[in-house]
Short mmCIF file of C-alpha atoms in Angstrom, two decimals:
data_model
loop_
_atom_site.label_atom_id
_atom_site.label_comp_id
_atom_site.label_asym_id
_atom_site.label_seq_id
_atom_site.Cartn_x
_atom_site.Cartn_y
_atom_site.Cartn_z
CA MET J 5 39.80 -26.13 -13.04
CA ARG J 6 37.10 -23.65 -14.08
CA LEU J 7 37.44 -21.09 -16.84
CA PHE J 8 37.12 -17.35 -16.22
CA PRO J 9 33.91 -15.65 -17.41
CA ALA J 10 35.58 -14.01 -20.43
CA PHE J 11 36.70 -17.39 -21.74
CA ALA J 12 33.29 -18.85 -20.95
CA ALA J 13 31.60 -16.11 -22.97
CA ALA J 14 33.89 -16.74 -25.93
CA LEU J 15 33.18 -20.45 -25.80
CA ALA J 16 29.45 -19.88 -25.48
CA ALA J 17 29.44 -17.94 -28.74
CA LEU J 18 30.72 -21.02 -30.55
CA LEU J 19 28.13 -23.47 -29.19
CA PRO J 20 24.44 -24.10 -29.84
CA ALA J 21 22.07 -22.31 -27.47
CA SER J 22 21.32 -25.52 -25.58
CA ALA J 23 25.02 -26.15 -25.07
CA ALA J 24 26.16 -22.65 -24.15
CA ALA J 25 24.81 -22.90 -20.60
CA SER J 26 26.37 -26.34 -20.05
CA ILE J 27 29.05 -26.97 -17.44
CA CYS J 28 30.46 -29.81 -19.56
CA HIS J 29 32.16 -28.05 -22.43
CA ALA J 30 35.92 -28.41 -22.66
CA PHE J 31 37.79 -25.29 -23.76
CA VAL J 32 41.07 -27.01 -24.58
CA GLU J 33 40.96 -30.19 -26.66
CA GLY J 34 42.28 -33.18 -24.78
CA ALA J 35 42.28 -31.45 -21.38
CA PRO J 36 39.83 -33.34 -19.15
CA GLY J 37 38.41 -31.32 -16.30
CA VAL J 38 38.59 -27.90 -17.99
CA ARG J 39 35.06 -26.53 -18.02
CA VAL J 40 33.04 -23.40 -18.44
CA ALA J 41 32.95 -21.39 -15.22
CA SER J 42 30.03 -21.95 -12.90
CA LEU J 43 28.83 -18.51 -11.82
CA GLY J 44 26.33 -19.74 -9.25
CA PRO J 45 26.95 -20.07 -5.50
CA VAL J 46 29.43 -22.73 -4.43
CA ALA J 47 27.83 -25.53 -2.45
CA ALA J 48 29.17 -25.90 1.11
CA VAL J 49 28.84 -29.69 0.87
CA GLU J 50 29.34 -31.64 -2.33
CA GLU J 51 26.16 -33.25 -3.56
CA GLU J 52 26.21 -36.91 -4.54
CA VAL J 53 24.63 -38.87 -7.36
CA THR J 54 23.87 -42.59 -7.22
CA ILE J 55 24.00 -44.57 -10.48
CA SER J 56 22.72 -48.16 -10.50
CA TYR J 57 22.75 -50.75 -13.26
CA VAL J 58 19.25 -52.12 -13.84
CA GLY J 59 19.97 -54.24 -16.92
CA HIS J 60 20.48 -54.16 -20.70
CA SER J 61 21.05 -50.42 -21.37
CA THR J 62 19.08 -49.12 -18.41
CA TYR J 63 20.82 -47.28 -15.60
CA ARG J 64 19.00 -45.61 -12.72
CA ILE J 65 20.29 -42.14 -11.77
CA GLU J 66 19.20 -40.73 -8.41
CA THR J 67 20.05 -37.14 -7.49
CA ALA J 68 20.38 -35.36 -4.15
CA ALA J 69 17.09 -33.53 -4.76
CA GLY J 70 15.28 -36.83 -5.21
CA VAL J 71 15.04 -36.94 -9.00
CA THR J 72 15.01 -40.48 -10.41
CA ILE J 73 15.99 -41.05 -14.05
CA LEU J 74 15.95 -44.29 -16.04
CA THR J 75 17.91 -44.54 -19.30
CA ASP J 76 16.93 -46.43 -22.47
CA TYR J 77 13.70 -47.17 -20.66
CA TYR J 78 11.54 -50.04 -21.91
CA GLY J 79 9.23 -50.39 -18.92
CA ASN J 80 11.57 -52.00 -16.39
CA ASP J 81 11.77 -49.73 -13.33
CA GLY J 82 14.14 -51.96 -11.39
CA GLU J 83 14.23 -51.45 -7.61
CA GLY J 84 13.49 -48.06 -6.12
CA PRO J 85 11.07 -45.19 -6.62
CA ALA J 86 9.16 -44.67 -9.84
CA PRO J 87 11.06 -42.49 -12.31
CA ASP J 88 10.51 -38.77 -12.76
CA VAL J 89 12.36 -38.84 -16.09
CA VAL J 90 12.94 -41.57 -18.66
CA THR J 91 15.04 -41.48 -21.80
CA MET J 92 14.54 -43.82 -24.76
CA ASN J 93 16.14 -44.81 -28.04
CA GLN J 94 14.47 -46.58 -30.93
CA ALA J 95 16.99 -49.02 -32.43
CA HIS J 96 15.25 -51.98 -30.77
CA GLU J 97 12.14 -52.46 -28.65
CA SER J 98 14.32 -53.22 -25.63
CA HIS J 99 15.32 -49.53 -25.58
CA PHE J 100 11.89 -47.89 -25.53
CA THR J 101 8.26 -48.42 -24.70
CA ASP J 102 5.13 -47.10 -26.37
CA TYR J 103 3.28 -47.34 -23.06
CA PRO J 104 5.14 -45.37 -20.39
CA SER J 105 3.26 -44.53 -17.21
CA PRO J 106 1.44 -41.19 -17.41
CA ALA J 107 2.89 -40.44 -13.96
CA ILE J 108 6.36 -39.97 -15.49
CA ARG J 109 6.95 -36.22 -15.69
CA HIS J 110 9.40 -36.19 -18.60
CA ILE J 111 9.46 -38.83 -21.35
CA LEU J 112 12.43 -38.01 -23.58
CA ARG J 113 12.60 -39.91 -26.85
CA GLY J 114 15.99 -39.88 -28.55
CA TRP J 115 14.38 -39.58 -31.96
CA ASP J 116 11.64 -37.41 -33.42
CA PRO J 117 8.54 -39.64 -33.74
CA PHE J 118 7.12 -37.20 -36.30
CA GLU J 119 10.32 -37.40 -38.41
CA ASP J 120 10.53 -33.62 -38.69
CA GLY J 121 14.24 -33.62 -37.85
CA PRO J 122 16.51 -34.64 -35.00
CA ALA J 123 15.13 -34.73 -31.48
CA GLU J 124 16.08 -31.75 -29.34
CA HIS J 125 15.77 -31.83 -25.56
CA LEU J 126 16.76 -29.34 -22.89
CA VAL J 127 14.93 -30.16 -19.66
CA GLU J 128 15.47 -28.96 -16.12
CA GLU J 129 14.00 -31.01 -13.27
CA ARG J 130 14.96 -29.73 -9.82
CA ASP J 131 18.75 -30.21 -9.57
CA VAL J 132 19.41 -31.83 -12.96
CA VAL J 133 19.60 -30.48 -16.50
CA ILE J 134 19.16 -32.98 -19.34
CA ARG J 135 20.11 -32.44 -22.98
CA ASN J 136 20.84 -34.66 -25.95
CA VAL J 137 23.24 -35.00 -28.86
CA THR J 138 21.89 -37.01 -31.80
CA THR J 139 23.71 -39.70 -33.79
CA ASP J 140 22.57 -41.91 -36.67
CA ILE J 141 21.24 -45.47 -36.80
CA ARG J 142 22.81 -47.57 -39.53
CA GLY J 143 20.68 -49.45 -42.04
CA TRP J 144 17.61 -47.25 -41.66
CA GLY J 145 18.30 -44.84 -44.51
CA GLU J 146 16.91 -41.36 -43.94
CA ARG J 147 14.80 -42.64 -41.03
CA GLY J 148 17.99 -43.47 -39.20
CA ARG J 149 19.46 -39.99 -39.46
CA GLY J 150 19.45 -38.53 -35.97
CA GLY J 151 17.68 -41.67 -34.75
CA ASN J 152 19.77 -42.17 -31.60
CA SER J 153 20.51 -39.73 -28.81
CA ILE J 154 23.40 -39.51 -26.42
CA PHE J 155 21.74 -38.05 -23.33
CA VAL J 156 23.76 -35.81 -21.03
CA PHE J 157 22.74 -35.29 -17.41
CA GLU J 158 24.28 -32.32 -15.62
CA VAL J 159 23.89 -32.61 -11.87
CA ALA J 160 25.97 -31.89 -8.75
CA ASP J 161 28.64 -30.28 -10.96
CA ILE J 162 29.10 -33.66 -12.69
CA CYS J 163 28.48 -34.37 -16.38
CA ILE J 164 27.04 -37.84 -17.00
CA GLY J 165 26.61 -39.23 -20.52
CA HIS J 166 24.63 -42.25 -21.75
CA LEU J 167 25.66 -43.27 -25.28
CA GLY J 168 22.39 -45.05 -26.04
CA HIS J 169 22.51 -47.46 -28.98
CA LEU J 170 25.54 -45.82 -30.59
CA HIS J 171 26.25 -47.18 -34.09
CA HIS J 172 29.19 -45.12 -35.34
CA ARG J 173 32.30 -43.23 -34.32
CA LEU J 174 31.77 -39.63 -33.28
CA ASP J 175 32.95 -36.66 -35.31
CA GLU J 176 34.36 -33.37 -34.05
CA ALA J 177 30.91 -31.77 -33.93
CA HIS J 178 29.68 -34.53 -31.61
CA TYR J 179 32.65 -34.13 -29.28
CA ALA J 180 32.17 -30.36 -29.22
CA GLN J 181 28.49 -30.71 -28.32
CA LEU J 182 29.14 -33.31 -25.63
CA GLY J 183 32.00 -31.49 -23.94
CA GLN J 184 33.94 -33.07 -21.09
CA LEU J 185 31.97 -35.91 -19.56
CA ASP J 186 32.86 -37.20 -16.09
CA VAL J 187 30.84 -40.42 -16.23
CA VAL J 188 29.91 -42.35 -19.39
CA MET J 189 27.60 -45.35 -19.78
CA ALA J 190 28.66 -47.28 -22.89
CA PRO J 191 27.32 -50.31 -24.81
CA VAL J 192 30.00 -52.99 -25.10
CA ASP J 193 28.41 -55.78 -27.16
CA GLY J 194 30.47 -54.86 -30.24
CA THR J 195 27.87 -56.15 -32.71
CA PHE J 196 24.43 -54.53 -32.61
CA THR J 197 26.06 -51.26 -31.56
CA LEU J 198 29.45 -49.85 -32.58
CA ASP J 199 32.23 -52.44 -32.95
CA LEU J 200 34.52 -52.72 -29.94
CA PRO J 201 37.58 -51.03 -31.51
CA GLY J 202 35.36 -48.09 -32.41
CA MET J 203 33.74 -47.93 -28.97
CA ILE J 204 37.10 -48.08 -27.25
CA GLU J 205 38.36 -45.29 -29.52
CA VAL J 206 35.37 -43.11 -28.60
CA LEU J 207 35.80 -43.72 -24.88
CA LYS J 208 39.52 -43.05 -24.93
CA ARG J 209 38.84 -39.78 -26.71
CA LEU J 210 36.11 -38.79 -24.22
CA LYS J 211 38.45 -39.73 -21.34
CA ALA J 212 35.71 -39.72 -18.72
CA ARG J 213 36.81 -40.37 -15.17
CA VAL J 214 34.29 -43.22 -14.88
CA VAL J 215 33.07 -45.59 -17.60
CA LEU J 216 30.15 -47.88 -16.80
CA PRO J 217 29.60 -50.76 -19.28
CA MET J 218 26.15 -51.90 -20.42
CA HIS J 219 24.55 -53.89 -23.24
CA ALA J 220 27.09 -56.73 -22.84
CA PHE J 221 25.82 -59.85 -24.58
CA GLY J 222 27.85 -62.40 -22.66
CA GLY J 223 31.24 -62.53 -21.05
CA VAL J 224 33.30 -62.66 -24.25
CA SER J 225 32.44 -59.16 -25.43
CA LEU J 226 32.81 -57.72 -21.93
CA ARG J 227 36.25 -59.32 -21.53
CA ARG J 228 37.39 -58.00 -24.92
CA PHE J 229 36.16 -54.55 -23.95
CA LEU J 230 37.93 -54.56 -20.59
CA ASP J 231 41.16 -55.84 -22.17
CA GLY J 232 41.00 -53.10 -24.80
CA MET J 233 40.52 -50.38 -22.18
CA SER J 234 43.08 -51.59 -19.66
CA ASP J 235 46.10 -49.83 -21.19
CA GLU J 236 44.68 -46.37 -20.39
CA PHE J 237 41.98 -47.08 -17.79
CA VAL J 238 41.97 -48.78 -14.43
CA VAL J 239 39.49 -51.68 -14.46
CA ARG J 240 37.79 -52.58 -11.20
CA PRO J 241 34.59 -54.15 -9.90
CA ILE J 242 32.28 -52.03 -7.77
CA GLY J 243 31.00 -54.83 -5.52
CA GLY J 244 27.34 -54.26 -6.29
CA PRO J 245 25.05 -52.70 -8.89
CA SER J 246 25.57 -49.08 -7.77
CA ILE J 247 28.11 -46.31 -7.37
CA THR J 248 27.67 -43.03 -5.52
CA VAL J 249 29.86 -40.18 -6.71
CA SER J 250 30.46 -36.49 -6.10
CA VAL J 251 32.70 -34.14 -8.04
CA GLY J 252 35.38 -34.59 -5.38
CA SER J 253 35.18 -38.38 -5.22
CA LEU J 254 35.73 -39.07 -8.93
CA PRO J 255 38.85 -41.22 -9.42
CA ASP J 256 42.08 -39.46 -10.31
CA LYS J 257 42.78 -41.91 -13.13
CA PRO J 258 40.08 -42.83 -15.69
CA THR J 259 38.44 -46.02 -14.46
CA VAL J 260 36.08 -48.63 -15.89
CA MET J 261 33.79 -49.57 -13.01
CA VAL J 262 32.03 -52.89 -13.54
CA PRO J 263 28.72 -53.47 -11.72
CA SER J 264 28.38 -56.88 -10.12
CA ASN J 265 25.21 -57.64 -12.09
CA ILE J 266 27.06 -57.37 -15.41
CA ALA J 267 30.46 -58.77 -14.33
CA TRP J 268 29.83 -62.42 -15.33
CA GLY J 269 31.96 -63.67 -12.44
CA PHE J 270 35.19 -62.10 -13.76
CA PHE J 271 36.20 -60.75 -10.37
CA ASP J 272 35.17 -63.67 -8.15
#
């Protein structure tokens, strides 16, 4: 369901400038699927997005217009074309690189390397808009404030979120800035990032239609995560490293989709 323009205008007045144009922002708390009206032309055919698990916290996102994005990029391109866009976070060296290829058009760091304040990104590349919502890194003092970014990719009328190296529960301001996400990539190690009860709480609040796990350090943490989600989410394997989704093909019930290259044999 899309909101009428008058409601959209009222909501836009309450949001930061970078968020006001977003299609992701929920108008009614706890009502997944309610979004700001899209005033552009309606596509005759739904566009699709392919999301593939590369490893660790890196997912590859490929759009209908041919944009390739790699998340928490540390130099591993995986299989497929070189990326047009990479996002990074700084908690550990396995989430960033100091030596990205100069051929990458957009290198989006989730922190401000000059420590002048939180990183702010609003980038449009062909059919995708990318923005970020900052969170803190524990144990780093002032340097950790705003040191992690949740990146949001808006493409094909779908809102995709990557939680990065999330260390803490989200507050109401975070949820307001994120809006209603359709797909969320979440770290599930429960140690280096947010503990599993906290991560499960965040994901149940976000209520995305698809959750893709990442950053699973062994089968024990992944199993605990899946067990903790199974009361409100369907849990199913996806039979490979990739899913292809459109706004019309999203599952009716929130679902944790487990790539085969992170599944640790659970579904054999």
